[in-house]
Amino acid sequence: MNKFSIAIHGGAGTILKSAMTDELELAYRKGLQSALDAGYAVLEKGASSLEAVKQATIVLEDNILFNAGRGSVFTNKGLHEMDASIMNGFDLSAGAVAGVTKVRNPVELAYKVMTNSSHVLLCGEGADEFAREQNIKEEEGEYFFSQFRYNQWLDIRESGEYTLDHSDTKENGEKKFGTVGAVACDINGNIAAATSTGGMTNKKYGRAGDSPLIGCGTYANNKTCAISATGHGELFIKAVAAYDVSCLIEYKGLSLQEAMNIVVNDKLVKINGEGGMIGVDAKGNMALLFNCEGMYRGWKSSNGTDEVAIYR
Ligand code: ASP
């Protein structure tokens, strides 16, 4: 039996202890732990890594503290446009959606794109239409609303700028961060990855980041690794970040940790690509790296490891 493991993230960026209350920190830790436990329970039953990353991501999407599903950031028009993707390292099958406005759990829709369509990426209205055909649960705007993210948007909406939801350095003690994702390795040595996000605050023109792009924010291949990224999407796209980790393993024979370290702490840093990523390989080894102050994260394995962390 293969060692089985799961790692999750809830976003990376300027996460300062000084800007966090004990109560809020506890809420984040609980949110991370429950997603980790949900994914791990799937693996423990002997089910697939694909199912485990989907379940863990759904728990994070349902948690208003994280920038995905409920609690997603606001676009320039004051709306929510969510992106998600999922990939199976066993056969490279993948599904993704970008700019969906009503879907309660975008990762579930990405999964349906993978299993019930012949496409990989569906965008905007078409993706919402596919969701209805697939009987995917939808919600109205107020479900996704969070006062904090609304205030965050009001602060910058006239500026024409867009920001990572975690890069506000104001010490107001109520900051809420986080694109979410999960990677896992199951007892059969199959690996998978999923990522889900509301994107960046005040984004315009149907902007999509790295999260719905296979190879950029999400990638999985049993031969190398499964990766879910978080950070400034434009730079992760330019770096083809998730696939680059896989390439370094495949072509250079590096370990997951070595390959991820090059991408996160060298290649991305050189182009100002703030963020981080989590990864797993087919032996159940995990890596969680970031080049900023913190990353909401957790990792759990059949060897007894069980941790959540926020700061460096
Ligand atoms: N990578 C996401 C995006 O650019 C944002 C994030 O990770 O928080 O849409």
Coordinates of C-alpha atoms and ligand atoms in Angstrom, one line a residue:
M1 CA 0.0 0.0 0.0
N2 CA 1.3 3.4 -1.0
K3 CA 1.7 6.1 1.6
F4 CA -1.3 8.4 1.1
S5 CA -1.2 12.2 1.7
I6 CA -3.1 15.4 1.2
A7 CA -2.0 19.0 1.3
I8 CA -4.3 22.1 1.0
H9 CA -3.9 25.8 0.8
G10 CA -6.2 28.8 1.4
G11 CA -4.1 31.5 -0.3
A12 CA -0.7 33.0 0.1
G13 CA 0.4 36.6 0.4
T14 CA 0.9 39.4 2.9
I15 CA -0.4 37.5 5.9
L16 CA 0.9 39.3 9.0
K17 CA 0.5 38.0 12.5
S18 CA 0.3 41.6 13.7
A19 CA -2.8 42.0 11.6
M20 CA -4.6 38.9 13.0
T21 CA -6.7 38.5 16.1
D22 CA -6.5 35.2 18.1
E23 CA -10.1 34.6 17.3
L24 CA -9.7 35.0 13.5
E25 CA -6.6 32.9 13.5
L26 CA -8.4 30.1 15.3
A27 CA -11.2 30.3 12.7
Y28 CA -8.7 30.0 9.8
R29 CA -7.0 27.1 11.5
K30 CA -10.3 25.3 12.1
G31 CA -11.4 25.9 8.5
L32 CA -8.1 24.5 7.2
Q33 CA -8.3 21.5 9.5
S34 CA -11.8 20.6 8.5
A35 CA -10.9 20.7 4.8
L36 CA -7.8 18.6 5.5
D37 CA -9.8 16.1 7.5
A38 CA -12.5 15.9 4.8
G39 CA -10.0 15.1 2.1
Y40 CA -8.0 12.7 4.3
A41 CA -11.2 10.8 5.2
V42 CA -11.7 10.1 1.5
L43 CA -8.1 8.7 1.1
E44 CA -8.4 6.7 4.3
K45 CA -11.5 4.9 2.9
G46 CA -9.3 3.9 -0.1
A47 CA -11.0 6.2 -2.5
S48 CA -9.2 8.2 -5.2
S49 CA -7.0 11.3 -4.8
L50 CA -9.3 13.0 -7.3
E51 CA -12.3 12.6 -5.0
A52 CA -10.2 13.7 -2.0
V53 CA -9.0 17.0 -3.7
K54 CA -12.6 17.7 -4.8
Q55 CA -14.0 17.2 -1.3
A56 CA -11.3 19.2 0.4
T57 CA -11.8 22.1 -2.0
I58 CA -15.6 22.1 -1.6
V59 CA -15.1 22.5 2.2
L60 CA -12.9 25.5 1.6
E61 CA -15.3 27.0 -1.0
D62 CA -18.1 26.8 1.5
N63 CA -16.1 28.7 4.1
I64 CA -16.7 32.4 3.9
L65 CA -13.1 33.2 5.1
F66 CA -11.5 32.0 1.9
N67 CA -11.7 33.7 -1.6
A68 CA -13.4 30.9 -3.4
G69 CA -17.1 30.1 -3.8
R70 CA -18.8 31.7 -0.8
G71 CA -16.7 34.8 0.2
S72 CA -15.3 35.4 -3.2
V73 CA -13.8 38.8 -4.0
F74 CA -15.7 41.5 -6.0
T75 CA -15.0 42.4 -9.6
N76 CA -14.9 46.0 -10.8
K77 CA -18.6 45.8 -11.5
G78 CA -19.3 44.6 -7.9
L79 CA -20.0 41.0 -9.0
H80 CA -18.4 37.6 -8.3
E81 CA -16.7 35.8 -11.2
M82 CA -15.2 32.5 -10.0
D83 CA -12.6 30.2 -11.6
A84 CA -11.7 26.6 -10.8
S85 CA -9.9 23.6 -12.2
I86 CA -9.2 20.0 -11.4
M87 CA -6.8 17.4 -12.9
N88 CA -6.2 13.7 -12.6
G89 CA -2.6 12.6 -12.7
F90 CA -3.6 9.0 -13.6
D91 CA -4.6 9.9 -17.1
L92 CA -4.1 13.7 -17.4
S93 CA -7.8 14.2 -17.6
A94 CA -8.8 17.7 -16.6
G95 CA -11.7 20.1 -16.3
A96 CA -11.9 23.9 -15.7
V97 CA -14.3 26.8 -15.6
A98 CA -13.7 30.5 -15.7
G99 CA -15.9 33.5 -14.8
V100 CA -18.9 31.6 -13.4
T101 CA -21.2 33.8 -11.5
K102 CA -23.8 31.6 -9.8
V103 CA -22.2 28.2 -9.2
R104 CA -22.1 27.3 -5.5
N105 CA -19.1 25.0 -5.9
P106 CA -17.0 25.9 -9.0
V107 CA -14.7 22.9 -8.4
E108 CA -17.7 20.6 -8.8
L109 CA -18.5 22.2 -12.2
A110 CA -14.8 21.8 -13.2
Y111 CA -15.1 18.1 -12.3
K112 CA -18.3 17.8 -14.5
V113 CA -16.5 19.5 -17.4
M114 CA -13.8 16.8 -17.0
T115 CA -16.2 13.8 -16.7
N116 CA -19.3 14.9 -18.7
S117 CA -18.0 16.9 -21.6
S118 CA -15.4 16.5 -24.3
H119 CA -13.8 19.9 -23.3
V120 CA -11.3 21.1 -20.8
L121 CA -12.2 24.7 -20.1
L122 CA -15.6 26.4 -20.3
C123 CA -15.9 30.2 -19.7
G124 CA -18.6 32.7 -18.7
E125 CA -22.2 32.3 -19.7
G126 CA -21.5 29.0 -21.5
A127 CA -20.1 27.6 -18.3
D128 CA -23.1 28.8 -16.3
E129 CA -25.4 27.2 -19.0
F130 CA -23.5 23.9 -18.7
A131 CA -23.9 24.1 -14.9
R132 CA -27.6 24.3 -15.3
E133 CA -27.7 21.3 -17.7
Q134 CA -25.7 19.3 -15.2
N135 CA -28.0 20.3 -12.3
I136 CA -25.1 21.9 -10.4
K137 CA -26.3 23.9 -7.4
E138 CA -26.5 27.6 -8.0
E139 CA -26.8 30.5 -5.5
E140 CA -27.8 34.2 -5.8
G141 CA -25.4 37.1 -5.2
E142 CA -26.1 37.4 -1.5
Y143 CA -24.8 33.9 -0.8
F144 CA -21.3 34.9 -2.1
F145 CA -21.4 38.3 -0.3
S146 CA -19.0 39.0 2.6
Q147 CA -18.9 42.5 4.2
F148 CA -15.1 42.4 4.4
R149 CA -14.5 41.7 0.8
Y150 CA -17.1 44.3 -0.1
N151 CA -15.2 46.9 2.0
Q152 CA -11.9 45.8 0.4
W153 CA -13.4 46.4 -3.1
L154 CA -14.9 49.8 -2.1
D155 CA -11.3 50.8 -1.0
I156 CA -9.9 50.3 -4.5
R157 CA -12.7 50.3 -7.0
E158 CA -12.1 53.9 -8.3
S159 CA -8.4 53.3 -8.6
G160 CA -8.5 51.1 -11.7
E161 CA -6.1 48.8 -10.0
Y162 CA -6.7 45.2 -9.1
T163 CA -5.2 43.4 -6.1
L164 CA -4.5 40.0 -4.6
D165 CA -7.0 39.6 -1.8
H166 CA -4.2 38.9 0.6
S167 CA -1.9 41.9 -0.2
D168 CA -3.6 44.5 1.8
T169 CA -1.2 45.5 4.5
K170 CA -3.6 47.6 6.5
E171 CA -3.6 46.5 10.1
N172 CA -7.3 46.3 10.6
G173 CA -7.3 42.8 12.1
E174 CA -10.1 41.6 9.9
K175 CA -8.4 40.7 6.7
K176 CA -9.7 37.7 4.9
F177 CA -7.6 35.9 2.4
G178 CA -7.5 33.1 0.1
T179 CA -7.8 31.2 -3.2
V180 CA -8.0 27.6 -2.2
G181 CA -6.6 24.3 -3.5
A182 CA -5.7 20.7 -2.7
V183 CA -3.3 18.0 -3.9
A184 CA -3.4 14.4 -2.9
C185 CA -1.8 11.0 -3.4
D186 CA -4.0 7.9 -2.8
I187 CA -3.2 4.4 -1.7
N188 CA -2.8 3.3 -5.3
G189 CA -0.2 6.0 -5.9
N190 CA -2.5 8.1 -8.1
I191 CA -2.2 11.9 -7.6
A192 CA -4.6 14.8 -8.4
A193 CA -4.9 18.6 -7.9
A194 CA -7.7 21.1 -7.7
T195 CA -7.8 24.9 -7.3
S196 CA -10.7 27.4 -6.9
T197 CA -10.8 31.2 -6.6
G198 CA -12.8 34.4 -6.8
G199 CA -9.7 35.8 -8.5
M200 CA -8.4 39.3 -7.7
T201 CA -10.3 42.2 -6.2
N202 CA -11.6 44.8 -8.7
K203 CA -10.6 42.6 -11.8
K204 CA -12.1 43.8 -15.1
Y205 CA -13.1 42.7 -18.6
G206 CA -13.6 39.0 -17.8
R207 CA -10.1 38.6 -16.4
A208 CA -9.1 35.1 -15.6
G209 CA -5.9 34.2 -13.6
D210 CA -3.9 31.1 -13.4
S211 CA -6.3 29.1 -11.3
P212 CA -8.5 27.7 -14.2
L213 CA -5.4 27.2 -16.5
I214 CA -4.0 23.7 -16.6
G215 CA -0.3 24.0 -16.3
C216 CA -0.3 27.4 -14.6
G217 CA -2.3 27.2 -11.4
T218 CA -3.1 23.5 -11.5
Y219 CA -1.3 20.4 -12.9
A220 CA -1.2 16.7 -12.1
N221 CA 0.8 13.8 -13.7
N222 CA 1.5 10.6 -11.9
K223 CA 5.0 10.5 -13.5
T224 CA 5.9 13.8 -11.7
C225 CA 3.7 15.7 -9.3
A226 CA 0.4 17.3 -8.6
I227 CA 0.4 21.1 -8.0
S228 CA -2.0 23.8 -6.9
A229 CA -0.8 27.4 -6.9
T230 CA -1.9 30.7 -5.3
G231 CA -0.6 34.1 -5.9
H232 CA -0.5 36.9 -8.6
G233 CA -2.1 34.9 -11.4
E234 CA -0.7 36.9 -14.3
L235 CA 2.9 36.1 -13.3
F236 CA 2.0 32.4 -12.6
I237 CA 0.6 32.3 -16.2
K238 CA 3.8 33.8 -17.7
A239 CA 5.9 31.3 -15.7
V240 CA 3.6 28.3 -16.6
A241 CA 4.3 27.7 -13.0
A242 CA 2.7 24.4 -12.1
Y243 CA 3.9 22.7 -15.3
D244 CA 7.4 24.0 -14.8
V245 CA 7.7 22.1 -11.5
S246 CA 6.6 19.0 -13.4
C247 CA 9.1 19.6 -16.2
L248 CA 12.0 20.1 -13.8
I249 CA 11.2 16.7 -12.2
E250 CA 10.7 15.0 -15.5
Y251 CA 13.6 16.4 -17.5
K252 CA 16.1 17.1 -14.8
G253 CA 15.3 14.4 -12.3
L254 CA 14.9 16.8 -9.4
S255 CA 12.8 15.9 -6.3
L256 CA 9.5 17.7 -5.9
Q257 CA 10.9 19.9 -3.1
E258 CA 13.9 20.9 -5.3
A259 CA 11.8 21.6 -8.4
M260 CA 9.3 23.6 -6.5
N261 CA 11.9 25.6 -4.7
I262 CA 13.4 26.7 -8.1
V263 CA 10.0 27.8 -9.4
V264 CA 8.7 29.5 -6.3
N265 CA 11.9 31.0 -4.8
D266 CA 13.9 31.8 -8.0
K267 CA 11.9 31.9 -11.2
L268 CA 8.8 33.5 -9.8
V269 CA 10.7 35.9 -7.5
K270 CA 12.7 37.2 -10.6
I271 CA 9.5 38.3 -12.3
N272 CA 7.8 39.6 -9.0
G273 CA 5.4 36.6 -8.9
E274 CA 4.3 36.8 -5.3
G275 CA 2.7 33.6 -4.0
G276 CA 3.2 30.0 -3.4
M277 CA 2.1 26.4 -4.2
I278 CA 1.5 23.0 -2.7
G279 CA 2.5 19.7 -4.3
V280 CA 2.6 16.0 -3.9
D281 CA 4.3 13.2 -5.8
A282 CA 3.2 9.6 -6.4
K283 CA 5.1 8.3 -3.4
G284 CA 3.1 10.6 -1.2
N285 CA 5.9 13.1 -0.5
M286 CA 4.6 16.7 -0.1
A287 CA 6.0 20.2 -0.5
L288 CA 4.4 23.5 0.5
L289 CA 6.5 26.6 -0.5
F290 CA 5.8 30.4 -0.8
N291 CA 7.8 33.5 -1.4
C292 CA 5.7 35.9 0.7
E293 CA 4.9 36.4 4.4
G294 CA 2.5 33.5 4.7
M295 CA 0.3 30.9 3.2
Y296 CA -2.7 29.3 4.8
R297 CA -1.9 25.6 4.5
G298 CA -2.3 22.2 5.9
W299 CA -0.8 18.7 5.3
K300 CA -1.7 15.3 6.5
S301 CA -0.4 11.8 5.7
S302 CA -0.8 8.2 6.6
N303 CA 2.7 8.4 8.2
G304 CA 1.1 10.3 11.0
T305 CA 1.8 13.9 9.9
D306 CA -1.1 16.3 10.6
E307 CA -0.4 20.0 10.6
V308 CA -1.9 23.4 9.7
A309 CA 0.1 26.6 9.5
I310 CA -0.2 30.2 8.4
Y311 CA 3.1 32.1 8.7
R312 CA 6.6 31.2 7.8
Ligands
ASP1 N1 -4.1 33.1 -8.4 C1 -5.3 33.8 -8.2 C2 -5.6 34.6 -9.4 O1 -4.7 35.2 -9.9 C3 -5.4 34.6 -7.0 C4 -4.9 34.0 -5.7 O2 -4.2 33.0 -5.6 O3 -5.4 34.5 -4.6 O4 -6.8 34.7 -9.8

